[in-house]
């Protein structure tokens, strides 16, 4: 009982304080006001730090309380932040709270106060706020210096994409201050008399050295600025994976993404943490890290990779079994061994993994870059494999990679090795064909063969053996060795049949022989020619078998155009084949290709089966024939172009078009039709549909008309180019008759002229013989011999004419007479019957009767001579000069040189008998040379004077009459003074 | 400009390595004129702003209007050309050596900002100092009989330990420092050139305090601006004839 009393007393004593407390709370406000409030500024982080205590709590008492904090800026009434901070409070425990300011704290004074309230569930009734603490001021401006301008926040580190507020504090008038972000002016908000703020939104990374923001006074030159360090956002590592090559070391790799390093912040760091072992390591590299595998046979690993910088952390994890992440090292020492023509052994080594671990290796064989064989080999350390089914003399590449057999994770890196197989004898006979022709009466065979393909050559072909065997008579085999790379040879044979064997040889041996039989008589293998159509794929050639025992067929053609040297091509075909497509990259449109199909008999002889010609693509003719026009009549003409070759045209010539342009308004001749030319001119057209017809007679034409013609061939594609028309004119209908008469006449005249020319000497003698030279006359010698010194040739000056013959002739006749210089004798003889008397009166002017006088002192013989040799003779000229004077030039010269002297100056000793035959026309000659009063004979008169003057009279001065006579003589054109 | 800089870089590397190797082997050129010519060429090379200042401005983003002007200031942290000209030759070399020692120290602090250029310029400065050493030895051997010159005070005020400045101020200060360095080397080049000219004009004449007319030295990086005259002693000495190369 006593124990119960003690317990009750104790319980009541314990409840007493609580009751007391309760009564106090409920009755009056508890004195739990925050005390000792202190405010500090962290400029680096731009945070306000608050610390305070609550002293009113009972000892060891813990209470949950809420503190309401108010923050004002610039002045206490400008509350910018209110926050309730809940925490558990103990007696004398210092409480902390911080707040980050968007506006840099240096730019404005901040004021903070708080109040508190119990917020404990143990207190049943709702609490009430305590009184506010007094305002505490946080003014970072007090620590600024005396510079005129400050910009904040200094060296702030933010992530790309953040919003940043900057501000400046100036000690001078604000209107002159401008702020710039990387040289670009920015505009903000004025917060106070000396403070302005700028909000930079979504800032971007510019450089590692930070973004420069500065403000300056426009005129004062004061400058303030900050560097804003904008970091790239730290990325989560990508492709994080770990693997081992030897089960001893794990290598973890990842893609780090962007580097976030700045001057203000180092590049992000990477830490590798393994959760099962609890170990971690700081990675030295940005994208890989090594981890030593524990010796305690830990199989499972859980790695976490943490990337970290000042602003952010990123992590990525991976869980794996060690044996499932084995990536073997690259095999080594891969070599071929025992390389033969068709097989080779490959050997290689691998790095061992753990104890007795097996690796699966894959051996691949490549030819020309393609994998042709693939083999899997399980090995521990040494690998070996026999590669078979190889081609002789071929380059191969063998490559090996290995993987962990227990659990495939990754192939190792590849190791490769090249090797060449050995050579073997060629496996196939060369493809041989021949071309036969007769050279100097002997059959000559050109043998052609195609080089063996690499597959069949099995090595480098060194030479070809050609063995010629006479089938008709036993003889020694003829063997020709032709070094490669020759592809043909020529054999001259006789009329026998021959069997020719051709083999290709390389280092190892010969190929199978290719056999061909050639008959000595090539025969006239005339077969019909056909046509073959070309397509995009080539020429589709088909033929009809002749005999049933054909062992094959050969199609032969030339790759180039016909006018080029033929590059013989052929194609071997089986015995059951009757068609094939011949294709070649050398085929060109517009080129005619000729194909010959041969049948190979059982005796291996070739017989021409068919000929085909075709175009891969026909084209229109590129040129027109040279047309010759003949047989031109008034109604027709003939055109021919026989030199035009239809074989060498870019298409099969189907015929010709003859165009004819008649004269305007004329209808087309029959067989022509009207057509319109490309230049819109209308003409007549005739179509010749036979390509072999190369002449055409254009008929039914009009005489004396102009026609134009033009001939062009045409193919299935079109006709030839439109060239210039040739113009002809048809003759009239009678011209040919005229030609038949005039031409013979002209011919006859020509004959007569030729005869006259040939007989000119005879004619001269007959018509106008030479005048005999009196000085050379025998009469002179005769006279001298009679010693009569006075006898000489009569000089005309010494003569007094005693007779004048006046011949009245029409003036026109005289002019013509003078012009043609006909001889006086001729003229004289032509007017024998007309004799008139000369009137004596001077004023006689009209026509009158003419009187002819004759001086008979001159004999008839002299007169005869004068008729053909009529020219003046100079008194001084020696006799030998007479000959050259027959030409006009010499005559004039003689006149100029010798006749300048008067006749009176002739030395008496040299004077001789002169004979002058004279012609004078009163109307001709120079009047100045005439005497003052010359006699004026009738206009129609001419006179002839013939004189013989003794030598003694030569020195006498000329009388008036003689002067007259002389002047009359000079009237012919030559004047002597 | 960039191509020019690219051309200069290998040249400066070669020169730097050459001078460095000379210093390492402690072999000095015994010929005054050759040594003086080397110093002149090195000074010309080191005054080239494309080796240090221009890349710094570009990397720091100071090549924007408004900031350029503040970087062009020659801050006066280096002896002016007139002050250098007023020094005796021994004093000049001592001042030069001491100043370049400070520059080297300061450049080490700029390593993070200009790792490649800083290394290159560091090599150049070491080579230059090596040649200064050789020139000092040469002059000393020619003036042993003379009264030793009192030790000069340090080459100007050593930059006082400043409170840690923000990055912006650091950029500007470094930029001004580099500008001052190039200006200083320009002045050094001028004075060295006058050494050669005065020697060629008259062996007995002192080097002229003023630049010779028609001086064809490369234009310097400093454009105007008052430079502070340092209170160096103006005791000029005659170069002893017998010891100087002819």
mmCIF file of N, CA and C in Angstrom, chain A residues 2 107 184-185 238 251 326 379 397 462 490 526 557 568 576 590 661-662 665 699-700 801 853 876 927:
data_model
loop_
_atom_site.group_PDB
_atom_site.id
_atom_site.type_symbol
_atom_site.label_atom_id
_atom_site.label_comp_id
_atom_site.label_asym_id
_atom_site.label_seq_id
_atom_site.Cartn_x
_atom_site.Cartn_y
_atom_site.Cartn_z
ATOM 1 N N UNK A 2 1.839 1.157 0.832
ATOM 2 C CA UNK A 2 2.782 2.290 0.896
ATOM 3 C C UNK A 2 3.469 2.530 -0.443
ATOM 4 N N UNK A 107 24.081 44.955 -55.053
ATOM 5 C CA UNK A 107 23.402 46.070 -55.703
ATOM 6 C C UNK A 107 22.285 46.668 -54.839
ATOM 7 N N UNK A 184 27.554 43.905 -77.351
ATOM 8 C CA UNK A 184 26.211 44.276 -77.798
ATOM 9 C C UNK A 184 25.487 44.928 -76.615
ATOM 10 N N UNK A 185 24.983 46.098 -76.892
ATOM 11 C CA UNK A 185 24.370 46.841 -75.785
ATOM 12 C C UNK A 185 23.109 46.147 -75.296
ATOM 13 N N UNK A 238 27.067 8.339 -72.170
ATOM 14 C CA UNK A 238 26.337 7.432 -73.070
ATOM 15 C C UNK A 238 27.202 6.210 -73.375
ATOM 16 N N UNK A 251 37.781 -2.975 -68.436
ATOM 17 C CA UNK A 251 37.913 -1.648 -69.043
ATOM 18 C C UNK A 251 36.513 -1.126 -69.339
ATOM 19 N N UNK A 326 33.701 -10.891 -71.955
ATOM 20 C CA UNK A 326 35.072 -11.189 -72.364
ATOM 21 C C UNK A 326 35.246 -10.809 -73.840
ATOM 22 N N UNK A 379 40.027 -23.385 -80.267
ATOM 23 C CA UNK A 379 41.430 -23.584 -79.901
ATOM 24 C C UNK A 379 41.659 -23.060 -78.493
ATOM 25 N N UNK A 397 43.157 -13.785 -99.273
ATOM 26 C CA UNK A 397 43.400 -13.146 -97.983
ATOM 27 C C UNK A 397 42.719 -14.010 -96.934
ATOM 28 N N UNK A 462 53.063 -18.506 -120.871
ATOM 29 C CA UNK A 462 54.367 -18.081 -121.379
ATOM 30 C C UNK A 462 54.409 -18.088 -122.902
ATOM 31 N N UNK A 490 50.196 -16.545 -138.636
ATOM 32 C CA UNK A 490 49.802 -16.743 -140.022
ATOM 33 C C UNK A 490 50.573 -17.937 -140.590
ATOM 34 N N UNK A 526 29.874 -19.402 -151.602
ATOM 35 C CA UNK A 526 28.923 -18.320 -151.821
ATOM 36 C C UNK A 526 27.587 -18.708 -151.208
ATOM 37 N N UNK A 557 32.596 -12.090 -136.910
ATOM 38 C CA UNK A 557 32.294 -10.724 -137.331
ATOM 39 C C UNK A 557 33.498 -9.824 -137.046
ATOM 40 N N UNK A 568 39.072 -9.345 -135.931
ATOM 41 C CA UNK A 568 38.208 -10.530 -136.073
ATOM 42 C C UNK A 568 37.712 -10.975 -134.701
ATOM 43 N N UNK A 576 23.692 -27.850 -130.863
ATOM 44 C CA UNK A 576 22.230 -27.743 -130.857
ATOM 45 C C UNK A 576 21.749 -26.305 -130.890
ATOM 46 N N UNK A 590 24.821 3.089 -136.594
ATOM 47 C CA UNK A 590 25.172 3.611 -137.906
ATOM 48 C C UNK A 590 26.358 2.920 -138.548
ATOM 49 N N UNK A 661 13.351 20.962 -159.452
ATOM 50 C CA UNK A 661 12.674 22.252 -159.339
ATOM 51 C C UNK A 661 12.454 22.781 -160.749
ATOM 52 N N UNK A 662 11.241 22.745 -161.284
ATOM 53 C CA UNK A 662 11.001 23.305 -162.609
ATOM 54 C C UNK A 662 10.918 24.821 -162.516
ATOM 55 N N UNK A 665 5.858 28.160 -162.173
ATOM 56 C CA UNK A 665 4.560 27.978 -162.823
ATOM 57 C C UNK A 665 4.458 26.725 -163.649
ATOM 58 N N UNK A 699 12.601 13.251 -167.885
ATOM 59 C CA UNK A 699 12.017 13.470 -169.208
ATOM 60 C C UNK A 699 10.897 14.493 -169.136
ATOM 61 N N UNK A 700 10.375 14.732 -170.338
ATOM 62 C CA UNK A 700 9.235 15.628 -170.494
ATOM 63 C C UNK A 700 9.537 17.036 -169.974
ATOM 64 N N UNK A 801 59.075 65.570 -213.534
ATOM 65 C CA UNK A 801 58.011 64.650 -213.989
ATOM 66 C C UNK A 801 57.396 65.195 -215.274
ATOM 67 N N UNK A 853 49.082 60.326 -216.699
ATOM 68 C CA UNK A 853 50.319 60.478 -217.441
ATOM 69 C C UNK A 853 51.200 59.308 -217.117
ATOM 70 N N UNK A 876 71.040 57.324 -197.877
ATOM 71 C CA UNK A 876 72.311 56.955 -197.263
ATOM 72 C C UNK A 876 72.369 55.507 -196.870
ATOM 73 N N UNK A 927 50.786 69.140 -192.512
ATOM 74 C CA UNK A 927 50.720 70.292 -193.405
ATOM 75 C C UNK A 927 51.925 71.210 -193.252
#
